[in-house]
Amino acid sequence: FGATKAAADIKFSVVVICCCVSCTVSKQSYTFLRQITANHSKAEYIALPDFGLESTLSTLCCDLQIVNMLRKDVVYEFPSFFDRDAYLLEWRIDGDLMARLKKFITAGVTGNVFESDVFYDLFKLRLYPYEEECVIVAIQLLTLPLNRPNKKKLSGINIAVRIYREHHKSLPINTCFDYSSEHSGHATPLMRSADLLEQDTLHLRVEIVILDSVELPNEDNQEEDQQRRNIHCGDSLNGIRYQGQQRR
């Protein structure tokens, strides 16, 4: 689709939009942030992910929200706020959604993406059931709060993340979120896709701690960096980049 840069009576230098594309039939959706600058052409064209043969133009929905805009000397920011120092995002996957995940895993079909509801106007969780034989989980930033720490020194926020599922938890991940393509989310392998076929329910819990520091803390065990690596890519069609090799 083409997103026009601005109405004729609005002049800006940079605008950040949050776009959510969803299909009412396949139940897939993809949310992403995109920056548009004044030196772009009149329209910004954004390719959309393929939600499969079930999707048609009549089943697709697209929601756009301006979350940040620099207009002359005035900055508009979406009015979201931190009301605590730590957040717990919980997403229980079962029933029809679990059946859909298993269908794609059994068929070995890649490129499918499902999302949770919105948490606190700040985050979404995203799940890819079969990417190089792994289930991928992603945290998507939606807005940067007005009252974020170190706002004058940082373009975004520093956070510590732990991802939990039944009887498992990830290593602590220290990362930053901002409106850039690279740092607008964090995606990492969660488990082998084949292991999900043995489960009736997947209960995801993601703990996000807001760090009141300018520098990110060093992670202790550098040998485990593979388990912490971020494969998020905000410019790709579905939000992740591929490694060209099997993940374990």
GROMACS .gro file of C-alpha atoms in nm:
model
  248
    1PHE     CA    1   0.000   0.000   0.000
    2GLY     CA    2   0.106   0.362  -0.031
    3ALA     CA    3   0.105   0.589   0.274
    4THR     CA    4   0.088   0.955   0.173
    5LYS     CA    5   0.344   1.157   0.364
    6ALA     CA    6   0.111   1.428   0.488
    7ALA     CA    7  -0.196   1.626   0.408
    8ALA     CA    8  -0.132   1.938   0.202
    9ASP     CA    9  -0.153   2.166   0.505
   10ILE     CA   10   0.087   1.964   0.726
   11LYS     CA   11   0.462   2.009   0.696
   12PHE     CA   12   0.702   1.787   0.890
   13SER     CA   13   1.065   1.678   0.899
   14VAL     CA   14   1.025   1.323   1.032
   15VAL     CA   15   0.717   1.119   1.116
   16VAL     CA   16   0.707   0.773   1.275
   17ILE     CA   17   0.402   0.558   1.208
   18CYS     CA   18   0.289   0.239   1.376
   19CYS     CA   19   0.117   0.016   1.121
   20CYS     CA   20  -0.081  -0.301   1.198
   21VAL     CA   21  -0.191  -0.520   0.907
   22SER     CA   22  -0.422  -0.810   0.988
   23CYS     CA   23  -0.636  -1.070   0.814
   24THR     CA   24  -0.977  -1.149   0.961
   25VAL     CA   25  -0.982  -1.500   0.810
   26SER     CA   26  -0.630  -1.636   0.864
   27LYS     CA   27  -0.602  -1.454   1.202
   28GLN     CA   28  -0.250  -1.348   1.109
   29SER     CA   29  -0.122  -0.997   1.170
   30TYR     CA   30   0.198  -0.799   1.156
   31THR     CA   31   0.274  -0.472   1.336
   32PHE     CA   32   0.574  -0.254   1.257
   33LEU     CA   33   0.718   0.095   1.295
   34ARG     CA   34   0.835   0.301   1.000
   35GLN     CA   35   1.007   0.638   0.977
   36ILE     CA   36   0.922   0.871   0.690
   37THR     CA   37   1.134   1.179   0.629
   38ALA     CA   38   1.060   1.496   0.438
   39ASN     CA   39   1.317   1.417   0.170
   40HIS     CA   40   1.126   1.104   0.063
   41SER     CA   41   0.909   1.108  -0.246
   42LYS     CA   42   0.543   1.214  -0.221
   43ALA     CA   43   0.430   0.863  -0.119
   44GLU     CA   44   0.599   0.596   0.089
   45TYR     CA   45   0.523   0.248  -0.045
   46ILE     CA   46   0.547  -0.040   0.201
   47ALA     CA   47   0.533  -0.405   0.094
   48LEU     CA   48   0.310  -0.624   0.309
   49PRO     CA   49   0.361  -0.983   0.426
   50ASP     CA   50   0.181  -1.270   0.253
   51PHE     CA   51  -0.092  -1.404   0.483
   52GLY     CA   52  -0.171  -1.700   0.253
   53LEU     CA   53  -0.445  -1.801   0.013
   54GLU     CA   54  -0.719  -1.735   0.269
   55SER     CA   55  -0.650  -1.362   0.250
   56THR     CA   56  -0.818  -1.128   0.004
   57LEU     CA   57  -0.847  -0.751  -0.010
   58SER     CA   58  -1.182  -0.772   0.168
   59THR     CA   59  -1.032  -0.966   0.462
   60LEU     CA   60  -0.735  -0.733   0.521
   61CYS     CA   61  -0.739  -0.449   0.774
   62CYS     CA   62  -0.474  -0.180   0.814
   63ASP     CA   63  -0.450   0.051   1.116
   64LEU     CA   64  -0.211   0.347   1.107
   65GLN     CA   65  -0.114   0.558   1.406
   66ILE     CA   66   0.132   0.849   1.412
   67VAL     CA   67   0.345   0.792   1.722
   68ASN     CA   68   0.609   1.062   1.674
   69MET     CA   69   0.634   1.366   1.449
   70LEU     CA   70   0.876   1.655   1.420
   71ARG     CA   71   0.698   1.958   1.276
   72LYS     CA   72   0.907   2.272   1.256
   73ASP     CA   73   1.029   2.314   1.615
   74VAL     CA   74   0.748   2.112   1.773
   75VAL     CA   75   0.767   1.740   1.853
   76TYR     CA   76   0.448   1.538   1.878
   77GLU     CA   77   0.465   1.214   2.078
   78PHE     CA   78   0.192   0.958   2.129
   79PRO     CA   79   0.071   0.999   2.492
   80SER     CA   80   0.182   0.668   2.640
   81PHE     CA   81   0.339   0.647   2.986
   82PHE     CA   82   0.537   0.413   3.207
   83ASP     CA   83   0.339   0.344   3.525
   84ARG     CA   84   0.584   0.090   3.669
   85ASP     CA   85   0.946  -0.025   3.642
   86ALA     CA   86   0.871  -0.376   3.519
   87TYR     CA   87   0.605  -0.532   3.297
   88LEU     CA   88   0.484  -0.888   3.259
   89LEU     CA   89   0.334  -0.974   2.920
   90GLU     CA   90   0.135  -1.299   2.919
   91TRP     CA   91  -0.001  -1.474   2.610
   92ARG     CA   92  -0.179  -1.808   2.631
   93ILE     CA   93  -0.196  -1.993   2.299
   94ASP     CA   94  -0.437  -2.285   2.266
   95GLY     CA   95  -0.752  -2.393   2.081
   96ASP     CA   96  -0.794  -2.266   1.725
   97LEU     CA   97  -0.471  -2.063   1.727
   98MET     CA   98  -0.265  -2.362   1.842
   99ALA     CA   99  -0.427  -2.573   1.570
  100ARG     CA  100  -0.324  -2.315   1.310
  101LEU     CA  101   0.035  -2.314   1.436
  102LYS     CA  102   0.053  -2.693   1.421
  103LYS     CA  103  -0.093  -2.694   1.071
  104PHE     CA  104   0.190  -2.476   0.939
  105ILE     CA  105   0.455  -2.673   1.128
  106THR     CA  106   0.330  -3.008   0.995
  107ALA     CA  107   0.321  -2.872   0.640
  108GLY     CA  108   0.664  -2.709   0.680
  109VAL     CA  109   0.527  -2.372   0.568
  110THR     CA  110   0.732  -2.063   0.658
  111GLY     CA  111   0.647  -1.694   0.664
  112ASN     CA  112   0.341  -1.708   0.891
  113VAL     CA  113   0.307  -1.462   1.178
  114PHE     CA  114   0.060  -1.428   1.466
  115GLU     CA  115   0.035  -1.154   1.727
  116SER     CA  116  -0.099  -1.099   2.075
  117ASP     CA  117  -0.320  -0.814   2.188
  118VAL     CA  118  -0.160  -0.480   2.280
  119PHE     CA  119   0.002  -0.453   2.624
  120TYR     CA  120  -0.012  -0.114   2.802
  121ASP     CA  121  -0.008   0.079   2.468
  122LEU     CA  122   0.362  -0.011   2.458
  123PHE     CA  123   0.427  -0.365   2.335
  124LYS     CA  124   0.300  -0.661   2.137
  125LEU     CA  125   0.422  -1.020   2.126
  126ARG     CA  126   0.462  -1.199   1.795
  127LEU     CA  127   0.504  -1.568   1.711
  128TYR     CA  128   0.643  -1.734   1.399
  129PRO     CA  129   0.558  -2.108   1.414
  130TYR     CA  130   0.805  -2.244   1.158
  131GLU     CA  131   1.119  -2.055   1.058
  132GLU     CA  132   1.418  -2.278   0.982
  133GLU     CA  133   1.257  -2.547   1.202
  134CYS     CA  134   1.220  -2.313   1.501
  135VAL     CA  135   0.941  -2.123   1.671
  136ILE     CA  136   1.044  -1.756   1.687
  137VAL     CA  137   0.909  -1.517   1.949
  138ALA     CA  138   0.935  -1.141   1.909
  139ILE     CA  139   0.864  -0.836   2.122
  140GLN     CA  140   0.744  -0.540   1.918
  141LEU     CA  141   0.774  -0.183   2.043
  142LEU     CA  142   0.465   0.027   1.967
  143THR     CA  143   0.536   0.362   2.133
  144LEU     CA  144   0.804   0.525   2.344
  145PRO     CA  145   0.654   0.665   2.668
  146LEU     CA  146   0.665   1.035   2.737
  147ASN     CA  147   0.813   0.976   3.084
  148ARG     CA  148   1.088   0.734   2.981
  149PRO     CA  149   1.416   0.757   3.176
  150ASN     CA  150   1.714   0.945   3.030
  151LYS     CA  151   1.492   1.094   2.761
  152LYS     CA  152   1.736   1.377   2.689
  153LYS     CA  153   2.032   1.141   2.655
  154LEU     CA  154   1.883   0.841   2.474
  155SER     CA  155   1.675   0.807   2.160
  156GLY     CA  156   1.486   0.516   2.319
  157ILE     CA  157   1.482   0.294   2.628
  158ASN     CA  158   1.718   0.034   2.773
  159ILE     CA  159   1.548  -0.281   2.897
  160ALA     CA  160   1.624  -0.623   3.044
  161VAL     CA  161   1.413  -0.910   2.910
  162ARG     CA  162   1.341  -1.267   3.017
  163ILE     CA  163   1.115  -1.500   2.818
  164TYR     CA  164   0.940  -1.784   3.000
  165ARG     CA  165   0.745  -2.088   2.881
  166GLU     CA  166   0.651  -2.406   3.065
  167HIS     CA  167   0.957  -2.522   3.265
  168HIS     CA  168   1.193  -2.302   3.061
  169LYS     CA  169   1.326  -1.950   3.077
  170SER     CA  170   1.562  -1.760   2.851
  171LEU     CA  171   1.891  -1.609   2.948
  172PRO     CA  172   1.864  -1.243   3.051
  173ILE     CA  173   1.870  -1.019   2.744
  174ASN     CA  174   1.982  -0.657   2.774
  175THR     CA  175   1.876  -0.453   2.474
  176CYS     CA  176   1.749  -0.112   2.365
  177PHE     CA  177   1.423  -0.018   2.196
  178ASP     CA  178   1.376   0.288   1.978
  179TYR     CA  179   1.203   0.383   1.654
  180SER     CA  180   1.482   0.264   1.424
  181SER     CA  181   1.441  -0.044   1.206
  182GLU     CA  182   1.709  -0.236   1.394
  183HIS     CA  183   1.586  -0.161   1.747
  184SER     CA  184   1.207  -0.143   1.709
  185GLY     CA  185   1.177  -0.501   1.834
  186HIS     CA  186   1.358  -0.811   1.953
  187ALA     CA  187   1.312  -1.155   1.797
  188THR     CA  188   1.479  -1.475   1.911
  189PRO     CA  189   1.435  -1.853   1.874
  190LEU     CA  190   1.204  -1.994   2.143
  191MET     CA  191   1.199  -2.371   2.079
  192ARG     CA  192   1.211  -2.635   1.807
  193SER     CA  193   0.892  -2.629   1.599
  194ALA     CA  194   0.864  -3.009   1.630
  195ASP     CA  195   0.840  -2.977   2.009
  196LEU     CA  196   0.533  -2.756   1.980
  197LEU     CA  197   0.346  -3.041   1.810
  198GLU     CA  198   0.353  -3.227   2.142
  199GLN     CA  199   0.179  -2.945   2.333
  200ASP     CA  200  -0.187  -2.845   2.359
  201THR     CA  201  -0.110  -2.509   2.519
  202LEU     CA  202   0.177  -2.263   2.501
  203HIS     CA  203   0.183  -2.013   2.786
  204LEU     CA  204   0.427  -1.734   2.707
  205ARG     CA  205   0.537  -1.489   2.975
  206VAL     CA  206   0.776  -1.208   2.893
  207GLU     CA  207   0.924  -0.997   3.170
  208ILE     CA  208   1.048  -0.651   3.070
  209VAL     CA  209   1.240  -0.442   3.322
  210ILE     CA  210   1.299  -0.075   3.241
  211LEU     CA  211   1.663   0.012   3.306
  212ASP     CA  212   1.743   0.354   3.453
  213SER     CA  213   2.086   0.366   3.293
  214VAL     CA  214   2.240   0.528   2.987
  215GLU     CA  215   2.468   0.233   2.909
  216LEU     CA  216   2.347  -0.124   2.871
  217PRO     CA  217   2.491  -0.364   3.133
  218ASN     CA  218   2.734  -0.622   2.999
  219GLU     CA  219   2.591  -0.974   2.974
  220ASP     CA  220   2.792  -1.217   3.184
  221ASN     CA  221   2.821  -1.526   2.970
  222GLN     CA  222   2.943  -1.432   2.626
  223GLU     CA  223   2.945  -1.798   2.519
  224GLU     CA  224   2.565  -1.795   2.532
  225ASP     CA  225   2.526  -1.499   2.296
  226GLN     CA  226   2.370  -1.724   2.032
  227GLN     CA  227   2.067  -1.766   2.260
  228ARG     CA  228   2.042  -1.390   2.301
  229ARG     CA  229   2.090  -1.285   1.940
  230ASN     CA  230   1.834  -1.052   1.789
  231ILE     CA  231   1.704  -1.152   1.446
  232HIS     CA  232   1.448  -0.870   1.435
  233CYS     CA  233   1.454  -0.662   1.116
  234GLY     CA  234   1.193  -0.390   1.091
  235ASP     CA  235   1.251  -0.339   0.717
  236SER     CA  236   1.176  -0.701   0.620
  237LEU     CA  237   0.836  -0.824   0.504
  238ASN     CA  238   0.755  -1.003   0.829
  239GLY     CA  239   0.995  -0.856   1.083
  240ILE     CA  240   1.281  -1.106   1.097
  241ARG     CA  241   1.598  -1.172   0.904
  242TYR     CA  242   1.705  -1.520   0.804
  243GLN     CA  243   2.041  -1.672   0.889
  244GLY     CA  244   2.061  -1.922   0.604
  245GLN     CA  245   2.136  -2.203   0.846
  246GLN     CA  246   1.938  -2.424   1.081
  247ARG     CA  247   1.888  -2.285   1.429
  248ARG     CA  248   1.920  -2.520   1.722
   0.00000   0.00000   0.00000
